[in-house]
Short mmCIF file of C-alpha atoms and ligand atoms in Angstrom, two decimals:
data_model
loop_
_atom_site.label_atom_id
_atom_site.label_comp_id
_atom_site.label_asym_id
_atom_site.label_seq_id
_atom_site.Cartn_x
_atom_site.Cartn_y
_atom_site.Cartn_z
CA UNK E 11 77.38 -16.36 -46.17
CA UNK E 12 74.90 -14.64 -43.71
CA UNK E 13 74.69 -11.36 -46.11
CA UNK E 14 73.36 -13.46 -48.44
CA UNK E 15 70.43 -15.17 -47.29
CA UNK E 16 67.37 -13.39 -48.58
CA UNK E 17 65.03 -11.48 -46.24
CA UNK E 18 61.56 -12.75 -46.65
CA UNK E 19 58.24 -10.67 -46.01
CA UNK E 20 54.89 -13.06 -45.82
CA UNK E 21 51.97 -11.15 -45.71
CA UNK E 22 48.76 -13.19 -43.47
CA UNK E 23 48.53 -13.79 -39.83
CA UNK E 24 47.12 -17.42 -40.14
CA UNK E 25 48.20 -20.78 -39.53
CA UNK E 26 49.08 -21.33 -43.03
CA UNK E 27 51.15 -18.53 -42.53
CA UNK E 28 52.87 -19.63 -39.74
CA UNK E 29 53.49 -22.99 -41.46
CA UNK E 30 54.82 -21.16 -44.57
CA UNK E 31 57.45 -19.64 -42.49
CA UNK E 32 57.99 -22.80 -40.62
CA UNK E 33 58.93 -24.13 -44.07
CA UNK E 34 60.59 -21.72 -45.07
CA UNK E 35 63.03 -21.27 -41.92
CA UNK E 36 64.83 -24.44 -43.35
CA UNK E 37 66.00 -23.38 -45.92
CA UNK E 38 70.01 -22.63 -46.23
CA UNK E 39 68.64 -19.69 -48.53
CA UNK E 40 66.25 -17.80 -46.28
CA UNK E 41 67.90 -15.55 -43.36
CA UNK E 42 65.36 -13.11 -41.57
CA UNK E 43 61.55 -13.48 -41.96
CA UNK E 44 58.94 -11.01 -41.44
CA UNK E 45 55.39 -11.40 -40.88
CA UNK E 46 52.59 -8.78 -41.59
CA UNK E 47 50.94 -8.76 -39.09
CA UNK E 48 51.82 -12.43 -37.77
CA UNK E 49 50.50 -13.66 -35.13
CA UNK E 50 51.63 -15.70 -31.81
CA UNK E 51 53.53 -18.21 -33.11
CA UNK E 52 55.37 -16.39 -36.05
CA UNK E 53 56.84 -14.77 -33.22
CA UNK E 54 59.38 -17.47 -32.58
CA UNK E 55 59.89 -17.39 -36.55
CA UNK E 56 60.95 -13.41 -36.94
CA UNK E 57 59.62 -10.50 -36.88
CA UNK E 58 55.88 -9.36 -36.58
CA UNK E 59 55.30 -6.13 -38.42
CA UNK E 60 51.97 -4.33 -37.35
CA UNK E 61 50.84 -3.61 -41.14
CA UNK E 62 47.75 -5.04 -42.33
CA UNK E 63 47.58 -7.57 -44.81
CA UNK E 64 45.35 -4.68 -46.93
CA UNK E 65 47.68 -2.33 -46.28
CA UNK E 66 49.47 -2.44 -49.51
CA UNK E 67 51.17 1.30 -49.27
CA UNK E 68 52.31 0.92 -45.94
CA UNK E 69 53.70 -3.00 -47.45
CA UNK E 70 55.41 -1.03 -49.93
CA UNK E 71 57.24 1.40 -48.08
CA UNK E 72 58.34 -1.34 -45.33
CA UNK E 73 59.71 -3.81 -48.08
CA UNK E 74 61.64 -0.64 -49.93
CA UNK E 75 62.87 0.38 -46.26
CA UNK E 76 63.68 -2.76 -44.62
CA UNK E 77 65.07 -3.83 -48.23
CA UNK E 78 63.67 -7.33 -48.31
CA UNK E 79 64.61 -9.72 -51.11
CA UNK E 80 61.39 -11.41 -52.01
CA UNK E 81 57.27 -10.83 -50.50
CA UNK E 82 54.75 -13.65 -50.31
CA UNK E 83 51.18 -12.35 -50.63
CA UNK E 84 49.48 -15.60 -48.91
CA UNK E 85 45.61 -14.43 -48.20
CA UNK E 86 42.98 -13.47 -50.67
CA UNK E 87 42.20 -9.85 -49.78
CA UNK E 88 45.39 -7.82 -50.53
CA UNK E 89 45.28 -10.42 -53.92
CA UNK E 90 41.82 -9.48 -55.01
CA UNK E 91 43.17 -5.66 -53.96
CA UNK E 92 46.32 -6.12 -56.41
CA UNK E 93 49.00 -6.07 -54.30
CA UNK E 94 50.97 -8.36 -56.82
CA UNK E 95 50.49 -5.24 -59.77
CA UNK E 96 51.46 -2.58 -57.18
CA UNK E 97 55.00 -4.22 -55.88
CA UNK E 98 55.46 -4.76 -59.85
CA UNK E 99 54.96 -1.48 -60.28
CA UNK E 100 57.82 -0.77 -57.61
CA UNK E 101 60.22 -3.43 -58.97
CA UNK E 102 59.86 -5.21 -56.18
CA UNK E 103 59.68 -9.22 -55.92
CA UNK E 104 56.53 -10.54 -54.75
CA UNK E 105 55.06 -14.21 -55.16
CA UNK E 106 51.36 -14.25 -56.15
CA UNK E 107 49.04 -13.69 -58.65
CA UNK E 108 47.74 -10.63 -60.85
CA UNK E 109 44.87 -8.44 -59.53
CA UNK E 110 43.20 -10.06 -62.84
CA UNK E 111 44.46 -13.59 -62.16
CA UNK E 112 42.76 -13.66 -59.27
CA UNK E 113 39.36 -12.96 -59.94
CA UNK E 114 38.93 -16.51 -60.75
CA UNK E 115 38.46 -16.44 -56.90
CA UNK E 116 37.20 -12.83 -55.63
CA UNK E 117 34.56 -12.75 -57.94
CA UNK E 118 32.09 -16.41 -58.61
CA UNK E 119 30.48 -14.83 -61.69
CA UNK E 120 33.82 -14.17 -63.15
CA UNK E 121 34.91 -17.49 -61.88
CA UNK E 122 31.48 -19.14 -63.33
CA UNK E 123 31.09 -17.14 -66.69
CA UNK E 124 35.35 -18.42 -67.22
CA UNK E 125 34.68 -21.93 -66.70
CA UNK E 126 31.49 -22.18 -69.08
CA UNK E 127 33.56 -20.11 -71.68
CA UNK E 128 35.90 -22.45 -71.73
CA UNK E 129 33.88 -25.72 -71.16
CA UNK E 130 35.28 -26.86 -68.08
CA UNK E 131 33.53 -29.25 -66.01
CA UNK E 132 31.26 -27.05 -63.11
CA UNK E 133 27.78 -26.99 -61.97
CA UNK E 134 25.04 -25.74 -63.67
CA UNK E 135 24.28 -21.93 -62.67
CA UNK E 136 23.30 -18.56 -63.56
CA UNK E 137 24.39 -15.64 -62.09
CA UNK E 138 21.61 -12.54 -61.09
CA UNK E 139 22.10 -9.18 -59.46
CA UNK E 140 18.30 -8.30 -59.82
CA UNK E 141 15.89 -9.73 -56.60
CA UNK E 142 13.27 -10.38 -59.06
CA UNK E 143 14.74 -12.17 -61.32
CA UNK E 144 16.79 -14.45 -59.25
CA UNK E 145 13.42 -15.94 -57.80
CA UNK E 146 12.43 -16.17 -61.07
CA UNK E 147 14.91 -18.85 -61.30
CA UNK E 148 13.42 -21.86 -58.77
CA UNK E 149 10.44 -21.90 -61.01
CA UNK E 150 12.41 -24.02 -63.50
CA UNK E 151 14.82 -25.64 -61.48
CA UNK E 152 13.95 -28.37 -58.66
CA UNK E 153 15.71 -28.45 -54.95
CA UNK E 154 18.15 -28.09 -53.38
CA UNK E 155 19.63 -24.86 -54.90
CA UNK E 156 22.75 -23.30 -53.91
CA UNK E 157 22.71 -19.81 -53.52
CA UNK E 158 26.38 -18.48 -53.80
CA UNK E 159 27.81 -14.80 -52.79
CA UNK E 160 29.68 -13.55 -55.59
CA UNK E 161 32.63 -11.47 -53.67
CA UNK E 162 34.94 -12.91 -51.18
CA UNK E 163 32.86 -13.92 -47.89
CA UNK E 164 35.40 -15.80 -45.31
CA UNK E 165 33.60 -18.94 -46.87
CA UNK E 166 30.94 -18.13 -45.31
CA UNK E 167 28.85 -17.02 -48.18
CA UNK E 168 27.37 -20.06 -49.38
CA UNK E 169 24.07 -21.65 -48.80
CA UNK E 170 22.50 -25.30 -50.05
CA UNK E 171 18.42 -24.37 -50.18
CA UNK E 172 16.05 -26.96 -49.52
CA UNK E 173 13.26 -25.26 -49.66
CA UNK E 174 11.91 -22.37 -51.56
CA UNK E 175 11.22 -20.38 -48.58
CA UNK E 176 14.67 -20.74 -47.39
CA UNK E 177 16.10 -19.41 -51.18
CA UNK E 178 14.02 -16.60 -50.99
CA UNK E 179 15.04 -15.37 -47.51
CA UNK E 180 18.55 -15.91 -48.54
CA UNK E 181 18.52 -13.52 -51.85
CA UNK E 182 16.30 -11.42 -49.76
CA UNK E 183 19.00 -10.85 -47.42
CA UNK E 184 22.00 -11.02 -49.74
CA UNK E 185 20.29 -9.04 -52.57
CA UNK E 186 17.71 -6.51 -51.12
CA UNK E 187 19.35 -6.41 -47.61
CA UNK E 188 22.92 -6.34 -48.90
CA UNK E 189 23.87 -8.46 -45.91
CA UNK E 190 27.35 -9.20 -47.91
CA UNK E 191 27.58 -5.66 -48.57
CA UNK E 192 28.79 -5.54 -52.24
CA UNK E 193 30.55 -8.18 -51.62
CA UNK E 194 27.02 -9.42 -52.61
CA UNK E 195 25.60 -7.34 -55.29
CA UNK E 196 25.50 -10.43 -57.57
CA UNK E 197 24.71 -14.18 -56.66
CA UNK E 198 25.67 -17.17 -57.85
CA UNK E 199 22.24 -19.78 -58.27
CA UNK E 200 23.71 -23.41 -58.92
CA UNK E 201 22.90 -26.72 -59.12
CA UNK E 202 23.49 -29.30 -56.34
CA UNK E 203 26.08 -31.26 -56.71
CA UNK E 204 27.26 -34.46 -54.11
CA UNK E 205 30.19 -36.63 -53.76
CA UNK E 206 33.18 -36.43 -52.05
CA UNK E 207 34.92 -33.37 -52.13
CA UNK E 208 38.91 -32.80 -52.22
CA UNK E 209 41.52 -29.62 -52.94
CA UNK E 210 43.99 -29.93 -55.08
CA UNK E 211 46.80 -27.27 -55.12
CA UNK E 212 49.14 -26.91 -58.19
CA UNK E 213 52.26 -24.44 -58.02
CA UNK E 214 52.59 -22.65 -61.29
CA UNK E 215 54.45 -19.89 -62.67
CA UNK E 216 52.05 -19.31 -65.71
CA UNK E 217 54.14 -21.20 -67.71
CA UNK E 218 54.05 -25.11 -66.00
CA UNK E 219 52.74 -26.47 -63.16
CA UNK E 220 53.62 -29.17 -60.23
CA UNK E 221 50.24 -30.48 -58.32
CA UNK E 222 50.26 -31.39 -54.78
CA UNK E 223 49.42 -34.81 -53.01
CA UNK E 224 45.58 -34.56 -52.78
CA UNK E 225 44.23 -33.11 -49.66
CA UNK E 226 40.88 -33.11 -48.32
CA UNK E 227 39.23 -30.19 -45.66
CA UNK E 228 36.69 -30.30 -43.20
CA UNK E 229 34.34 -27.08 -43.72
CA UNK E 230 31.73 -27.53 -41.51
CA UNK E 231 31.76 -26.86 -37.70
CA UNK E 232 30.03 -29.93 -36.71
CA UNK E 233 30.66 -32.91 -36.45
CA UNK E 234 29.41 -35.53 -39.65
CA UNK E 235 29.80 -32.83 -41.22
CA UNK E 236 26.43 -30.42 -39.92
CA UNK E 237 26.78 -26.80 -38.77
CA UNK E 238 27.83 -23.87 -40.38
CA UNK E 239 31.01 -23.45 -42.72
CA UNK E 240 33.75 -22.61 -41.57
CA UNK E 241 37.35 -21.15 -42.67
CA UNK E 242 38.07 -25.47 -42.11
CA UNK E 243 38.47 -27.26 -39.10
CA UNK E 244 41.03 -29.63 -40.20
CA UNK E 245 42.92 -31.27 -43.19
CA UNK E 246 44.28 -35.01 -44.55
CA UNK E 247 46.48 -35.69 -46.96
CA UNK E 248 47.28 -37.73 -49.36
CA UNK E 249 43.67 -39.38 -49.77
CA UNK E 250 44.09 -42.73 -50.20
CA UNK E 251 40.89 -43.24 -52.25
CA UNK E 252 42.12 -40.62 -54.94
CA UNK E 253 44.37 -43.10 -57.75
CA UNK E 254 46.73 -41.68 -59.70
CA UNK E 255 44.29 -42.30 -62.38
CA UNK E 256 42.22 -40.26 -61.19
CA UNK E 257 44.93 -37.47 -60.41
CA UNK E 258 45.57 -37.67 -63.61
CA UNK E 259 42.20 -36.79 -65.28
CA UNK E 260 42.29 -34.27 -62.83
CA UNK E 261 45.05 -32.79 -64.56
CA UNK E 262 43.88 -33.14 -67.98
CA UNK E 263 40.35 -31.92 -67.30
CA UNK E 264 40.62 -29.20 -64.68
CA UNK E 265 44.39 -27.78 -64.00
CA UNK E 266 46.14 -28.03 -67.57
CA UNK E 267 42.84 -26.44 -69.29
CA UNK E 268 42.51 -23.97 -66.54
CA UNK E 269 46.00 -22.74 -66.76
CA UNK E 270 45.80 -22.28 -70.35
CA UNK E 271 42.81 -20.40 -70.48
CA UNK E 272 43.89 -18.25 -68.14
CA UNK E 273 46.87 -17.26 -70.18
CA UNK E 274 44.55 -17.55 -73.26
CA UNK E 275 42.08 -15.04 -71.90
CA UNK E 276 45.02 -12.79 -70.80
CA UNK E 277 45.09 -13.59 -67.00
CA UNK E 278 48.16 -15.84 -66.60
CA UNK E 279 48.35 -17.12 -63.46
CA UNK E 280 51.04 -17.37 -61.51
CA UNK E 281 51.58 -18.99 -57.77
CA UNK E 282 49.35 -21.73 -55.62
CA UNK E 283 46.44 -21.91 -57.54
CA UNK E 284 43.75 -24.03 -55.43
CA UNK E 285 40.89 -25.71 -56.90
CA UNK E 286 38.20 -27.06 -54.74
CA UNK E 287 36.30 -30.20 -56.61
CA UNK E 288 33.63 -32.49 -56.12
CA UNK E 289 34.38 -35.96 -56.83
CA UNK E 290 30.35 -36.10 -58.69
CA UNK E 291 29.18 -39.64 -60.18
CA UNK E 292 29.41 -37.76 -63.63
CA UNK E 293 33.06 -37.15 -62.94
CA UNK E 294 35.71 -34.40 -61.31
CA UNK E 295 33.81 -30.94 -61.02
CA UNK E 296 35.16 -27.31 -59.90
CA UNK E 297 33.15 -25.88 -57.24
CA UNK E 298 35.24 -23.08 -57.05
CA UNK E 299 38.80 -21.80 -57.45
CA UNK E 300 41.05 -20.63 -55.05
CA UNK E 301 43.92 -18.48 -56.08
CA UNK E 302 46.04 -19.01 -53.08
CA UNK E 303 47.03 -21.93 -50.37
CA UNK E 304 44.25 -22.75 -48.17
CA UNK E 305 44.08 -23.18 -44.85
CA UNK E 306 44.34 -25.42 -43.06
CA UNK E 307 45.53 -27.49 -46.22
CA UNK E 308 48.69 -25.75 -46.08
CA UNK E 309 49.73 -26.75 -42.58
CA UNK E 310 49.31 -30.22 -43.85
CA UNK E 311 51.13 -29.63 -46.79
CA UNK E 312 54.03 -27.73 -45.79
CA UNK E 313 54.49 -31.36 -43.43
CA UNK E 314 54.63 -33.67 -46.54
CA UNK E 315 56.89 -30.93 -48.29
CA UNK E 316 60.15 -32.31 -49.42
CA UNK E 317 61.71 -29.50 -51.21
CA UNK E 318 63.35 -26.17 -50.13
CA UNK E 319 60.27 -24.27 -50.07
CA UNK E 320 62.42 -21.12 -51.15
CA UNK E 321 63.47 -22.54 -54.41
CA UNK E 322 59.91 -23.42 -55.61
CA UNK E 323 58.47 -19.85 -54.98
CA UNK E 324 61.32 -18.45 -56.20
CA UNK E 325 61.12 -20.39 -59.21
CA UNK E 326 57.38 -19.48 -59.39
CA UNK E 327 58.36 -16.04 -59.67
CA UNK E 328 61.19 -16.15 -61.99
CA UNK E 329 59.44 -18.48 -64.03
CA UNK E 330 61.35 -21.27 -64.50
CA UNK E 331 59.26 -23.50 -62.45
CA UNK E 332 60.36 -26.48 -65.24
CA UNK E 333 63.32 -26.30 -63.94
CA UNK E 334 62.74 -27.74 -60.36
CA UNK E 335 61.33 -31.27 -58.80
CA UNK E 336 59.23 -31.14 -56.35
CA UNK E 337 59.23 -33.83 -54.07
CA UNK E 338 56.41 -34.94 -51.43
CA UNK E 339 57.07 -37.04 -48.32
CA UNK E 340 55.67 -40.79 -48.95
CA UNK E 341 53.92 -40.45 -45.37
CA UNK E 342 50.58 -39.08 -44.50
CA UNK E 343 49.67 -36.00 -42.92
CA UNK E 344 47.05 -34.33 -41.05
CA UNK E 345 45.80 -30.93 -39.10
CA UNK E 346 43.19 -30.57 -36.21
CA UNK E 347 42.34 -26.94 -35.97
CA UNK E 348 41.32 -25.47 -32.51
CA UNK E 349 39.06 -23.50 -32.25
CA UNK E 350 37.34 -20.79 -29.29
CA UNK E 351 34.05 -22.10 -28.83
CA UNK E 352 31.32 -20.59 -30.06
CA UNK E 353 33.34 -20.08 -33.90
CA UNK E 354 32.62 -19.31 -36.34
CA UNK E 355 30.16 -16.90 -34.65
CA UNK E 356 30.28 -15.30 -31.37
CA UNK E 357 33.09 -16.35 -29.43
CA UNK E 358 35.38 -14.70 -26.51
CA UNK E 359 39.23 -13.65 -26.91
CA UNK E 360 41.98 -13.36 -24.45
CA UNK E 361 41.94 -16.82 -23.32
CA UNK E 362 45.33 -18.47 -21.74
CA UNK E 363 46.55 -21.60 -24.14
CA UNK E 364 48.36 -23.98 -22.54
CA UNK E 365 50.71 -27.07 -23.78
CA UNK E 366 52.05 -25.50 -26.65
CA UNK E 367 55.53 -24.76 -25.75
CA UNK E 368 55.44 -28.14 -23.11
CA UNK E 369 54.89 -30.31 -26.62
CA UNK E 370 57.82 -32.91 -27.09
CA UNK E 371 56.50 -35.45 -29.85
CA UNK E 372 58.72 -35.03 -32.97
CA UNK E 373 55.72 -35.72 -35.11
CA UNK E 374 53.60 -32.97 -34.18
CA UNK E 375 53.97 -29.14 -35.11
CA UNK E 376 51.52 -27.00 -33.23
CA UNK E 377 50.59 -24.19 -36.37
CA UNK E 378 49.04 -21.07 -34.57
CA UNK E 379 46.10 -18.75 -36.20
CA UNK E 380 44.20 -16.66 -33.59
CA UNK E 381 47.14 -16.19 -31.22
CA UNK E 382 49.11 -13.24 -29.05
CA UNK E 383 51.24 -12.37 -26.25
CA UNK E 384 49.25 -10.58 -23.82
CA UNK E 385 50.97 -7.80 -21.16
CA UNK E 386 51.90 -10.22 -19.00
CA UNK E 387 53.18 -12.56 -21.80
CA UNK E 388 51.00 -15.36 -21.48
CA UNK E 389 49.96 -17.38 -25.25
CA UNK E 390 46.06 -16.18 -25.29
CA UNK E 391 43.33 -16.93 -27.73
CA UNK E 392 42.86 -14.17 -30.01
CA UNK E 393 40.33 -15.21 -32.64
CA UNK E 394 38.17 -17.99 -34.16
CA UNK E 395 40.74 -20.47 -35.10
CA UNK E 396 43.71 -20.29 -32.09
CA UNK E 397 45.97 -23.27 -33.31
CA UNK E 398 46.07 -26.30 -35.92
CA UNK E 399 47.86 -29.06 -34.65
CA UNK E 400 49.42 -31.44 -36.98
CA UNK E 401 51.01 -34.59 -37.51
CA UNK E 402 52.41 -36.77 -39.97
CA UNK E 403 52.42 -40.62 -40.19
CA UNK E 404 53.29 -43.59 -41.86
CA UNK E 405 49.50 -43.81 -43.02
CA UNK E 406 46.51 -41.37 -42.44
CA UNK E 407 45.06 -43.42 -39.01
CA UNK E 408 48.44 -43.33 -37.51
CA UNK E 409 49.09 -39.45 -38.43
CA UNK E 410 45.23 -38.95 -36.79
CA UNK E 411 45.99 -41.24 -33.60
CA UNK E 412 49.28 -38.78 -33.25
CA UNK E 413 47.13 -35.76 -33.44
CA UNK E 414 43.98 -36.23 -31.53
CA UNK E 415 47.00 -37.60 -28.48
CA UNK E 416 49.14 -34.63 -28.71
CA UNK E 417 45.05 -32.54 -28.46
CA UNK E 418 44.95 -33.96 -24.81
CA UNK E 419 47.94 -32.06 -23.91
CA UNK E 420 46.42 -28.50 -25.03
CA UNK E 421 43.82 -26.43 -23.29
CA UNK E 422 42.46 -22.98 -23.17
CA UNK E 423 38.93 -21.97 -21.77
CA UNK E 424 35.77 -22.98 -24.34
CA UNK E 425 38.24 -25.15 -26.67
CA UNK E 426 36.13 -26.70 -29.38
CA UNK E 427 37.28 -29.12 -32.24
CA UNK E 428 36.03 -31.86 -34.43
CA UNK E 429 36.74 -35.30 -33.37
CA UNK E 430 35.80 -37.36 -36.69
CA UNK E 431 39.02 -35.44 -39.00
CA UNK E 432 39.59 -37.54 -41.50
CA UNK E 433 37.17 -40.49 -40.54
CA UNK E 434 34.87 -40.35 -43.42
CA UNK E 435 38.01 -41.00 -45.70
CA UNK E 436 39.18 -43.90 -43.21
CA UNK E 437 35.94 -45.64 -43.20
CA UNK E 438 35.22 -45.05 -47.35
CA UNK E 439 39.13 -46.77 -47.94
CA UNK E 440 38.05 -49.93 -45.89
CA UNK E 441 35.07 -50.71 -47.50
P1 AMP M 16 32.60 -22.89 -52.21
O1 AMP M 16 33.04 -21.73 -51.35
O2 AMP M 16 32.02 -22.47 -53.51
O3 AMP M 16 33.62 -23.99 -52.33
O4 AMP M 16 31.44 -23.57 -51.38
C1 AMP M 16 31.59 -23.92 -50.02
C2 AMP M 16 31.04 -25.30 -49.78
O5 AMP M 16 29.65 -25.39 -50.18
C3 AMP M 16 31.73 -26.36 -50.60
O6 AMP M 16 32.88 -26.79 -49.97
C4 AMP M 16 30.66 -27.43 -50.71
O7 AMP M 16 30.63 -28.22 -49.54
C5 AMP M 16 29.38 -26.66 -50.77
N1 AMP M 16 28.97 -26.45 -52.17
C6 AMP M 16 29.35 -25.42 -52.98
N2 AMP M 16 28.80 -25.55 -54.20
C7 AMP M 16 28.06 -26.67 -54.17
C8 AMP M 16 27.23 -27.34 -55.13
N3 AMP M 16 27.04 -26.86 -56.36
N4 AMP M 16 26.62 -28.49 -54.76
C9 AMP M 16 26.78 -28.98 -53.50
N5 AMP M 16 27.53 -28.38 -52.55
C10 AMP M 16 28.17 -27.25 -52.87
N1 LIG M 17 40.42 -24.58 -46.65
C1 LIG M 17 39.52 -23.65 -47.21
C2 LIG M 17 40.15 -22.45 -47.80
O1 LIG M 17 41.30 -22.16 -47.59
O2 LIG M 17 39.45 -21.77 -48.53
#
């Protein structure tokens, strides 16, 4: 039945990609797998193809060549470029939303200006591309502020202002210095919001939806949670303080409304939509939408994942998602990311890992990001994030206990990660 296995591109290079693959690899369906451009660890997965993820001619003509069944399109940029319209163009199958569908996370005003349309529960903001004007703003609003980048910024593009002096160096740079590039010619000014914050992921293909356990990211490089944001150092899920009650007001307040006013407006969505909420005293709110997996929340995921990944996307793009159950491993899961010291600014590359390949605990999977064979084929650090290391448990302390053990076994030179994943949520469920 080899010839009829379907050939699989996935377009990324990061752990979530790797994990994706990982996933995907079990299934009886899937036969070769291709990564553009990979990384370290999808090596042992398939094929690494040296086209970037942006690269959405040079995608084209490799998928038409190498004839491959069905392309993922995992990361934001070649989304926000419209790689999905482009392979529809070509006939060719691709999972992943519309260049317009996914503006609702490559641009904040859109994102903003959508959810006050259609009254769904967000901060309070307005959104300025004039210098003057945005300062005008703090005179009637009291601190913090957040100041928010409006174009895709690696997370990093997001700022809590506690004093005015702070705002105003912040929109200096962003809007007179164009530190963003245009990325930045428009800010988001909101207001600030606290509780605890979760991501929920729903698969959907436009039509209906399945949501995933509850999951819960660490942004911030420090520890307690200080520092500056990150991509994520490390996941949970589920999170045991999030009911189903409360799941399902999620539901009815944020995802089902969402979805349809996507398709209302003319966007339909289709595949992982992600959005990140804040648990406020005044109820759920939407901090932002993602319109992808996010990372690491996916390497988490993909470990609680009791379906053939294959079917679901598939599903997603045929769209006859209805049609499938999704079921979820009743364990807990988690992911550690590693990370080369000094991330997420300055930090050296070319770094030997070791205790990847030496790792014999059945609960762990060792998810690689910033990773590559050098000439002499060592594993060496070749980014921020190197590996995620995850683990899955009968409850969330076990899963953690599994992790942070397996950690002692894995070293490279300037190796930084948080210790306290997941220990905010432990200490808030025994109270
Ligand atoms: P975003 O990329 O919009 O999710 O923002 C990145 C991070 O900034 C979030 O994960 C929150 O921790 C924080 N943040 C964003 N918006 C707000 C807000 N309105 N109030 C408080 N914190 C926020
Ligand atoms: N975990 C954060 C993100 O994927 O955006």
């Amino acid at each position: 039945m080899q010839e009829n296995k379907q050939k699989i591109l996935i377009i990324g290079s990061g752990g979530r990609e790797h994990s994706i693959g990982w996933k995907l690899k079990q299934s009886e369906k899937v036969g070769e797998l291709f990564f553009a451009p990979g990384n370290g660890g999808t090596l042992e997965l398939g094929i690494n193809v040296d086209i970037k993820a942006t690269d959405i001619k040079g995608l084209i003509d490799f998928v038409k060549k190498e004839k491959i069944d069905m392309t993922l399109a995992i990361p934001d940029d070649p989304l926000a470029l419209g790689i999905v319209d482009e392979f529809k163009k070509e006939n060719l199958k691709i999972f992943g939303p519309s260049k317009n569908a996914s503006q609702i996370e490559s641009s904040k005003a859109f994102s903003k200006n959508f959810m006050s349309r259609h009254n769904l529960p967000t901060a309070k903001f307005e959104v300025f591309s004039n210098y003057d004007k945005a300062k005008e703003y703090f005179k009637n609003h009291s601190l913090p502020v957040v100041i928010k980048v409006s174009g895709l910024a690696l997370g990093k593009g997001v700022f809590i202002c506690e004093s005015l002096s702070e705002a105003d160096t912040i929109l200096e740079n962003i809007l007179l210095k164009k530190s963003f590039g245009e990325a930045g010619s428009e800010v988001v000014i909101e207001e600030f919001l606290t509780g605890p914050e979760i991501s929920t992921h729903v698969f959907t293909d436009g039509k209906s939806y399945s949501i995933f356990p509850v999951s819960q990211d660490h942004k911030k490089v420090g520890e307690d949670d200080t520092g500056n944001n990150t991509g994520g150092m490390g996941t949970i899920a589920p999170i045991p303080f999030v009911e189903s009650g409360l799941i399902k007001s999620i539901k009815e307040s944020i995802i089902k409304p969402t979805l349809e006013s996507m398709r209302e407006d003319g966007n339909t969505f289709s595949g992982v939509l992600y959005p990140g909420l804040m648990l406020t005293p005044d109820g759920p709110k939407i901090l932002e939408y993602n319109a992808r997996f996010g990372d690491p929340e996916t390497q988490t995921y993909m470990r609680l994942l009791d379906t053939d990944l294959y079917d679901i996307v598939n599903a997603c793009v045929e769209g006859n998602l209805d049609q499938i159950k999704i079921n979820w491993k009743d364990m807990s899961a988690c992911t550690v990311v590693l990370a080369s010291g000094g991330y997420p600014e300055n930090y050296e590359k070319g770094k030997i890992i070791s205790g990847v390949k030496e790792m014999n605990d059945d609960s762990i999977v060792i998810f690689q990001a910033g990773t590559k064979y050098d000439s002499d084929h060592n594993l060496v650090t070749n980014g921020g994030r190197i590996l995620g290391v995850s683990a899955v448990g009968a409850n969330l302390e076990e899963a953690l206990a599994r992790a942070y053990k397996a950690i002692e076994k894995i070293s490279f030179e300037g190796m930084y990660f948080r210790k306290d994943i997941g220990k905010k949520t432990l200490e808030r469920n025994k109270l």
